XYZ file of C-alpha atoms in Angstrom:
578
model
C 0.000 0.000 0.000
C 1.239 3.503 -0.747
C -0.072 7.047 -0.617
C 1.085 7.775 -4.151
C 3.846 9.626 -5.961
C 2.290 13.090 -6.085
C 3.605 15.781 -3.763
C 1.946 15.378 -0.355
C 2.179 17.443 2.814
C 3.141 16.095 6.216
C -0.236 17.028 7.728
C -1.983 14.906 5.088
C 0.268 11.929 5.708
C -0.301 12.291 9.441
C -4.094 12.311 9.210
C -4.287 9.508 6.651
C -2.131 7.436 8.985
C -4.482 8.185 11.885
C -7.450 7.048 9.794
C -5.556 3.887 8.865
C -5.182 3.162 12.598
C -8.890 3.596 13.265
C -8.828 7.072 14.838
C -12.228 8.759 14.447
C -12.126 11.798 16.740
C -9.783 14.718 17.384
C -10.175 17.365 20.097
C -7.929 20.368 20.312
C -7.100 24.052 20.355
C -5.549 25.175 17.077
C -2.959 27.804 16.316
C 0.488 27.933 14.778
C 1.690 25.370 13.717
C -1.202 22.860 13.849
C -4.137 24.561 12.079
C -3.420 22.634 8.899
C -3.450 19.335 10.828
C -7.015 19.987 11.972
C -8.043 20.905 8.421
C -6.375 17.769 7.040
C -8.087 15.681 9.729
C -11.508 16.879 8.609
C -10.596 16.246 4.968
C -9.619 12.690 5.947
C -12.960 12.049 7.652
C -11.821 12.541 11.252
C -14.332 14.535 13.283
C -12.567 17.551 14.775
C -13.909 19.323 17.880
C -12.337 22.655 18.739
C -12.224 23.183 22.494
C -11.559 26.274 24.599
C -8.734 24.838 26.716
C -6.136 22.145 26.091
C -6.813 20.385 29.389
C -10.472 19.909 28.496
C -9.497 18.724 25.016
C -7.194 16.171 26.594
C -9.877 15.029 29.050
C -12.342 14.586 26.190
C -9.942 12.579 24.035
C -8.990 10.330 26.958
C -12.641 9.636 27.793
C -13.164 8.463 24.213
C -10.311 6.016 24.795
C -11.914 4.622 27.954
C -15.380 4.336 26.459
C -14.309 2.744 23.146
C -10.961 0.991 23.877
C -9.478 2.985 21.002
C -7.643 6.296 21.379
C -8.770 9.671 20.174
C -6.343 12.516 19.465
C -5.735 15.651 21.475
C -4.174 18.267 19.176
C -2.207 21.115 20.776
C 0.080 23.930 19.726
C 3.699 24.186 20.758
C 5.069 25.263 24.128
C 2.220 26.531 26.344
C -0.329 24.432 24.448
C 1.444 21.207 25.336
C 2.053 22.368 28.903
C -1.673 22.959 29.364
C -2.370 19.455 28.072
C 0.030 17.754 30.488
C -2.647 17.715 33.192
C -4.927 15.691 30.929
C -2.048 13.419 29.927
C -1.179 12.706 33.561
C -4.837 12.001 34.330
C -5.073 9.516 31.457
C -1.858 7.769 32.484
C -2.931 7.371 36.114
C -6.390 6.189 35.020
C -4.800 3.848 32.425
C -6.800 5.190 29.469
C -5.539 5.167 25.849
C -4.810 8.609 24.411
C -2.793 10.124 21.558
C -1.494 13.669 21.974
C -0.094 15.419 18.909
C 1.815 18.615 19.543
C 3.144 21.069 17.028
C 6.668 22.319 17.716
C 9.225 24.795 16.419
C 10.712 24.403 12.982
C 13.715 22.081 13.073
C 16.138 24.588 11.559
C 15.290 27.068 14.350
C 16.029 24.750 17.279
C 18.189 26.281 20.030
C 17.832 29.722 18.426
C 14.919 30.921 20.594
C 12.175 29.931 18.157
C 8.531 30.820 18.715
C 7.275 28.779 21.725
C 10.387 26.603 21.604
C 10.271 23.958 24.316
C 11.745 20.464 24.913
C 8.403 18.816 24.228
C 9.356 15.176 23.685
C 11.524 15.148 26.795
C 8.858 16.900 28.888
C 6.196 14.416 27.795
C 8.066 11.274 28.785
C 6.968 11.475 32.427
C 3.323 11.432 31.336
C 3.448 8.856 28.540
C 4.180 5.270 27.610
C 5.697 6.406 24.311
C 6.944 9.779 23.069
C 8.594 10.414 19.720
C 9.203 12.815 16.866
C 9.258 11.529 13.259
C 12.584 11.997 11.465
C 10.847 12.963 8.235
C 7.450 12.904 6.547
C 7.955 9.355 5.275
C 8.372 8.007 8.824
C 5.072 9.439 10.114
C 2.885 6.347 9.418
C 5.318 4.125 11.337
C 5.317 6.494 14.329
C 1.507 6.760 14.314
C 1.064 2.979 14.317
C 3.502 2.563 17.168
C 1.833 5.341 19.153
C -1.629 3.772 18.780
C -0.295 0.304 19.544
C 1.547 1.518 22.626
C -1.563 3.269 23.924
C -3.763 0.134 23.865
C -1.357 -2.765 24.458
C -0.758 -3.996 28.007
C -1.889 -1.433 30.548
C -3.404 1.372 28.401
C -1.869 4.824 28.494
C -0.688 7.879 26.593
C 1.446 8.356 23.487
C 2.865 11.718 22.443
C 3.869 12.610 18.882
C 5.821 15.790 18.187
C 5.397 17.378 14.752
C 7.726 20.286 13.884
C 6.101 23.196 12.101
C 8.189 22.742 8.966
C 7.074 19.110 8.767
C 3.366 20.008 8.941
C 3.494 21.771 5.589
C 6.626 20.094 4.335
C 6.130 17.997 1.212
C 7.627 14.911 -0.303
C 7.336 13.148 -3.641
C 8.577 9.878 -2.254
C 6.229 6.942 -2.191
C 5.089 6.590 1.436
C 4.058 3.148 2.548
C 0.967 2.955 4.724
C 1.440 0.905 7.877
C -1.467 -1.541 8.375
C -3.825 -1.066 11.289
C -2.270 -2.546 14.409
C -3.807 -5.779 15.605
C -6.177 -5.774 18.593
C -4.339 -6.009 21.910
C -3.155 -9.573 22.531
C -4.805 -11.336 25.444
C -3.150 -13.673 27.889
C -4.481 -16.069 30.488
C -3.276 -16.791 33.992
C -1.334 -19.906 34.915
C -3.954 -22.705 35.302
C -2.290 -23.794 38.556
C -2.788 -20.294 39.965
C -6.426 -20.329 38.840
C -7.057 -23.549 40.776
C -5.247 -22.137 43.804
C -7.418 -19.014 43.687
C -10.573 -21.118 43.509
C -9.455 -23.215 46.467
C -8.977 -20.057 48.559
C -12.365 -18.720 47.516
C -14.072 -22.001 48.378
C -12.656 -21.907 51.879
C -13.658 -18.260 52.476
C -16.222 -17.626 55.172
C -16.686 -13.958 54.341
C -15.599 -13.379 50.727
C -15.870 -10.120 48.821
C -15.422 -9.318 45.119
C -14.141 -5.790 44.381
C -14.837 -4.623 40.827
C -12.707 -1.795 39.421
C -12.896 0.356 36.321
C -10.334 -1.946 34.703
C -13.075 -4.570 34.627
C -15.268 -2.086 32.805
C -12.551 -1.136 30.329
C -11.836 -4.827 29.715
C -15.475 -5.588 28.790
C -15.545 -8.338 31.421
C -19.059 -7.686 32.724
C -20.747 -10.847 31.441
C -18.078 -13.198 32.767
C -17.915 -11.423 36.143
C -21.686 -11.474 36.540
C -21.794 -15.185 35.678
C -19.169 -15.995 38.307
C -20.673 -13.787 41.024
C -24.178 -15.117 40.512
C -23.168 -18.779 40.332
C -21.577 -18.644 43.771
C -23.662 -15.792 45.225
C -20.600 -13.707 46.066
C -21.135 -10.230 47.568
C -19.500 -7.576 45.399
C -18.410 -4.000 45.862
C -17.739 -1.668 42.894
C -15.183 1.096 42.947
C -16.563 4.495 41.843
C -16.041 3.839 38.113
C -16.548 0.108 38.548
C -20.193 0.906 39.223
C -22.467 -0.625 36.603
C -20.156 -3.487 35.583
C -22.857 -5.330 37.480
C -25.919 -3.197 38.136
C -26.006 -1.375 41.469
C -29.522 -2.730 41.984
C -28.270 -6.341 41.888
C -29.109 -8.086 45.190
C -25.444 -9.094 45.659
C -24.194 -5.478 45.498
C -23.065 -4.368 48.968
C -22.008 -0.810 48.098
C -24.311 0.541 50.817
C -22.240 -1.382 53.395
C -18.831 -0.540 51.903
C -16.886 0.032 55.119
C -18.256 -3.071 56.796
C -17.581 -5.245 53.745
C -13.968 -4.076 53.477
C -13.324 -4.446 57.188
C -14.774 -7.916 57.689
C -13.929 -9.747 54.437
C -11.516 -12.647 54.924
C -10.897 -13.170 51.174
C -10.990 -10.420 48.530
C -11.101 -11.116 44.793
C -9.745 -7.879 43.286
C -10.796 -7.426 39.657
C -9.243 -4.590 37.664
C -8.735 -2.345 40.679
C -5.677 -1.200 42.593
C -4.988 -1.268 46.311
C -4.349 2.468 46.305
C -5.884 5.367 48.228
C -9.372 4.632 46.872
C -9.245 1.238 48.607
C -7.229 2.526 51.574
C -4.142 0.587 50.454
C -5.768 -2.674 51.544
C -4.471 -2.141 55.075
C -5.911 -1.891 58.605
C -7.919 -0.234 60.026
C -10.036 -0.333 56.875
C -9.217 -3.974 56.047
C -8.866 -7.150 58.054
C -5.145 -7.575 58.788
C -5.440 -11.284 57.887
C -7.321 -10.797 54.622
C -6.279 -13.045 51.749
C -6.061 -11.211 48.439
C -6.619 -12.770 45.032
C -5.411 -10.091 42.638
C -6.250 -10.031 38.933
C -4.394 -7.434 36.857
C -2.920 -6.955 33.404
C 0.177 -5.238 34.793
C 2.778 -7.368 36.609
C 4.146 -4.274 38.356
C 0.793 -3.791 40.097
C 0.691 -7.262 41.630
C 1.580 -7.124 45.315
C 1.518 -3.343 45.567
C 0.769 -2.531 49.252
C -0.640 -6.013 49.978
C 1.072 -9.259 49.095
C -1.529 -11.398 47.299
C -2.201 -14.978 48.281
C -2.576 -15.576 44.545
C -1.737 -13.268 41.644
C -3.516 -13.871 38.339
C -1.661 -11.980 35.625
C -3.368 -11.360 32.298
C -6.403 -10.073 30.498
C -9.219 -9.792 33.006
C -11.986 -11.040 30.733
C -9.877 -14.033 29.699
C -9.088 -14.874 33.322
C -12.761 -14.666 34.282
C -13.486 -17.117 31.471
C -10.879 -19.412 33.002
C -12.528 -19.161 36.414
C -15.938 -19.837 34.930
C -14.664 -22.751 32.862
C -13.001 -24.323 35.889
C -16.218 -24.091 37.891
C -18.818 -24.773 35.222
C -20.018 -27.946 36.972
C -19.771 -26.534 40.493
C -22.468 -24.813 42.545
C -22.776 -22.477 45.502
C -22.824 -25.483 47.857
C -19.106 -26.010 47.179
C -18.370 -22.710 48.898
C -18.304 -22.272 52.667
C -19.754 -18.756 52.881
C -21.347 -18.127 56.248
C -25.040 -17.155 56.056
C -24.307 -14.689 58.841
C -21.944 -12.820 56.472
C -24.699 -11.986 54.027
C -27.069 -11.172 56.890
C -24.560 -8.822 58.517
C -24.004 -6.925 55.256
C -27.728 -6.764 54.540
C -28.454 -5.401 58.013
C -25.757 -2.738 57.659
C -27.032 -1.753 54.218
C -30.562 -1.267 55.538
C -29.285 0.887 58.397
C -27.160 3.061 56.090
C -29.960 3.529 53.584
C -32.311 4.517 56.379
C -29.908 7.153 57.701
C -29.743 8.694 54.223
C -33.530 8.756 53.953
C -33.727 11.058 56.950
C -31.546 13.555 55.104
C -33.397 13.011 51.820
C -36.707 13.890 53.481
C -35.429 17.055 55.124
C -37.282 19.924 53.409
C -35.215 22.704 54.980
C -34.213 25.557 52.698
C -31.520 25.788 51.449
C -31.471 22.093 50.571
C -28.873 19.616 51.704
C -27.141 17.409 49.112
C -29.268 14.352 49.803
C -32.543 16.281 49.375
C -31.394 17.605 46.006
C -30.296 14.141 44.892
C -33.683 12.720 45.845
C -35.244 14.886 43.120
C -32.441 14.255 40.638
C -32.707 10.479 41.027
C -36.269 10.543 39.727
C -35.237 11.973 36.365
C -31.805 10.531 35.539
C -32.390 7.882 32.822
C -31.196 4.350 33.525
C -29.171 4.294 30.293
C -27.544 7.714 30.658
C -23.807 8.282 30.882
C -23.335 10.083 34.181
C -20.388 12.403 34.745
C -19.862 13.302 38.381
C -17.225 15.542 39.911
C -16.703 17.678 42.928
C -16.068 16.972 46.586
C -19.326 16.256 48.408
C -21.181 16.443 45.093
C -19.258 13.457 43.719
C -18.888 11.475 46.939
C -22.538 11.706 47.934
C -23.706 11.197 44.360
C -21.786 7.932 44.184
C -23.779 6.581 47.126
C -27.268 7.736 46.123
C -27.355 7.653 42.303
C -27.374 4.045 41.096
C -25.542 2.965 37.957
C -27.036 0.152 35.918
C -24.694 -0.286 32.955
C -20.918 -0.721 32.526
C -18.806 2.272 31.501
C -21.698 4.641 32.119
C -20.124 6.577 35.003
C -17.118 8.900 34.754
C -15.664 10.880 37.631
C -12.475 12.428 39.025
C -10.852 8.988 38.892
C -7.688 7.616 40.400
C -5.857 10.938 40.087
C -8.693 12.812 41.832
C -8.681 15.401 39.068
C -11.102 18.325 39.243
C -12.182 20.057 36.043
C -12.740 16.893 33.989
C -16.523 17.248 33.886
C -17.205 19.178 30.700
C -14.486 17.415 28.714
C -15.821 14.000 29.726
C -19.405 15.086 29.030
C -18.512 16.383 25.568
C -16.741 13.119 24.694
C -19.679 11.002 25.855
C -22.171 13.202 24.005
C -20.102 12.936 20.802
C -20.300 9.128 20.935
C -24.052 9.288 21.575
C -24.614 11.877 18.844
C -22.833 9.835 16.179
C -24.201 6.507 17.426
C -20.696 5.070 17.660
C -21.074 1.286 17.736
C -18.081 1.020 20.058
C -20.129 2.630 22.821
C -21.462 -0.641 24.207
C -23.975 -0.653 25.786
C -25.376 2.435 24.042
C -26.554 5.458 25.993
C -29.550 7.735 25.603
C -28.520 10.933 27.379
C -25.463 12.485 28.991
C -25.848 14.035 32.442
C -23.062 16.044 34.088
C -23.428 16.751 37.815
C -20.769 19.036 39.306
C -20.033 21.139 42.300
C -19.697 24.866 41.711
C -15.932 24.696 42.216
C -15.520 21.834 39.724
C -17.635 23.642 37.130
C -15.397 26.693 37.397
C -12.375 24.851 35.993
C -13.847 24.506 32.506
C -17.184 26.329 32.389
C -16.334 28.084 29.131
C -16.605 24.715 27.371
C -20.365 25.355 27.411
C -19.710 27.329 24.254
C -18.181 24.189 22.727
C -21.263 22.219 23.748
C -23.502 24.626 21.821
C -21.223 24.949 18.820
C -21.501 21.208 18.233
C -25.138 20.896 19.358
C -24.581 18.384 22.163
C -27.762 18.062 24.289
C -26.146 17.531 27.699
C -28.003 18.166 30.953
C -25.722 20.009 33.389
C -26.588 20.161 37.089
C -24.495 22.313 39.438
C -24.897 21.671 43.166
C -23.865 25.111 44.352
C -22.801 25.399 47.984
C -20.847 28.629 47.473
C -17.456 27.062 47.886
C -14.836 24.337 47.777
C -16.049 21.648 50.204
C -18.222 24.351 51.766
C -18.724 28.105 51.524
C -20.595 30.803 53.423
C -24.102 32.233 53.118
C -24.852 35.615 51.563
C -25.239 37.502 54.842
C -21.941 36.189 56.196
C -20.237 37.048 52.924
C -21.411 40.647 53.084
C -19.901 41.029 56.519
C -16.625 39.389 55.477
C -16.275 41.351 52.241
C -17.060 44.688 53.887
C -14.641 44.252 56.766
C -11.678 46.569 56.972
C -9.312 43.792 55.852
C -11.533 42.577 53.027
C -12.347 39.053 51.867
C -8.701 38.279 51.051
C -7.963 38.162 54.786
C -11.300 37.498 56.443
C -13.086 35.038 54.137
C -12.436 31.278 54.419
C -10.106 30.066 51.641
C -12.825 27.578 50.645
C -15.425 30.283 49.984
C -16.625 31.250 46.503
C -19.106 33.964 45.544
C -22.450 33.123 47.182
C -25.455 32.431 44.962
C -23.386 32.785 41.780
C -25.676 32.719 38.730
C -23.886 30.077 36.668
C -27.039 29.350 34.683
C -26.621 32.702 32.930
C -23.485 31.395 31.204
C -25.458 28.817 29.251
C -28.101 31.423 28.478
C -25.404 33.515 26.797
C -24.996 30.776 24.198
C -28.709 30.266 23.589
C -29.421 27.483 26.071
C -31.868 27.269 28.919
C -30.672 27.907 32.455
C -32.502 27.401 35.731
C -31.806 28.928 39.134
C -33.504 26.848 41.805
C -33.690 27.007 45.573
C -36.473 24.601 46.550
C -37.235 20.934 45.822
C -40.321 21.988 43.901
C -38.331 24.357 41.671
C -35.726 21.655 41.126
C -38.357 19.102 40.160
C -39.841 21.497 37.611
C -36.439 22.381 36.149
C -35.431 18.721 35.822
C -38.683 17.865 34.080
C -38.197 20.620 31.517
C -34.483 19.959 30.998
C -34.936 16.265 30.243
C -37.765 17.031 27.845
C -35.351 19.146 25.747
C -33.796 16.257 23.828
C -32.040 18.486 21.280
C -30.711 21.236 23.513
C -28.287 21.554 26.419
C -29.593 22.851 29.730
C -27.999 23.906 33.000
C -29.666 23.758 36.412
C -27.985 25.805 39.131
C -29.120 24.301 42.452
C -28.529 26.263 45.628
C -27.311 23.986 48.438
C -26.798 24.758 52.089
C -23.165 25.996 52.296
C -22.663 23.891 55.421
C -24.260 20.691 54.134
C -22.020 17.650 54.553
C -22.041 13.890 54.096
C -23.828 11.812 56.685
C -21.671 10.728 59.604
C -19.015 8.290 58.399
C -17.512 5.375 60.289
C -14.119 6.317 58.815
C -12.834 9.458 57.135
C -12.846 9.191 53.351
C -9.072 9.588 53.010
C -6.685 7.292 54.845
C -4.103 9.446 56.629
C -1.929 7.352 58.877
C 1.527 5.911 59.236
C 1.545 3.077 56.745
């Protein structure tokens, strides 16, 4: 295969190579020297979405990678453009999501001369990537593109960076350029059969087993095999925040409502596509049983034994390993396991108690509303098949516990890196896949709903203009408590701001402007905004917003600045001498 003998520009070769590797979407902020790359991408059939900030563009492209198992491109200009994108690159690497970043750079003959936005881009990207490279010439671009895509999806997924000098973007060649075939799907590997049998023996002897399902299980499309295994042996399971929906939250074996108790009392944990990091309190006491036996399933050998030495480590593709477990137990039943009936009863009792304590908060009609009261109204309208984006502090943490997820890969949040500001980028990416009915979005989604705190929204609120430019009918809900974690009420703010020292000295560092009218931002672009203070107003706004199937809406919900989560048995973040 060859591109032909006519003169061809580097930007054309680049985009044709991306198409050859199955890339369908590009998000970016254009300028010198990458404008022509975006134009060439559109001419090649790649859908280009111009964003307002490189971080948001990077978040959007990475979310495409998670939702489809195939990377999208984030296109950035040289110097500051790449630096702005590094936050999104780091987030994708920590989350293990495939992503391609293409950065324009200074002309090669101007290197070390103080060129426009000159910066050591390849070197700077290495900390945030699996692969970083610059083509030697136009003819080598297809090879570099194939390797970048392959690197991003093979093994543990991650980021590839490709540097394109300005003179190469418009540089031409008459040489015949061979097209590199589309890279093969990622190879899958199974665990050692002896280890599989050892893992099953440990599970059979467990009195209080627990399955923990991570977002890696969702990325790996392992939901059917996991559900088969869990149901056959009636194993209680606990999803991580983005593992929600791999098996529906409404499944009777889901013990998310008794999370702390399940972690503390389990004697055997089957860890599927999750890491024993801060989200799971490192797998250590006081959150875990000091004698817990861990069966760890992961695609990355470096992850096995991190923080907790596993009793058995099953290295390989998660879906393939679950097929092994199911095959080895196809003629076995629940009676072969020694699970104590009291274990299920204890978890069920704790779940009932926790749900009841939330109901008291949900039924509190005080004004301003608390988080749980607002979520009670929201829960009535959020479609079962929607992709839900959730970010913020209390907004995200409380939402995870009260908004059920029914389908795999239908919940995106701040993730392993705890990144704020991802909301609009993630929402745009999800809405793009819904809009174009991308068959790789499996299961399909009907709507995209983005629920954020007011602080989280502030990181990328200008992307609302992007939403309207591309006609993406997202429902945005801001739970506005006037601050980061918490703020102050309007009367207190007046006193603080009018003091002799001013707000810079007297106001809490967590405080933001009280009763900020964020809904007016969406109105500026032709959308519908709602400012609500009561449950009745919120109910009305939600009803109208979800009826607008072809238009984005934003509901600005005033929350009590001092509203918090219900009393927790443990603090959310483990801070101790490990």
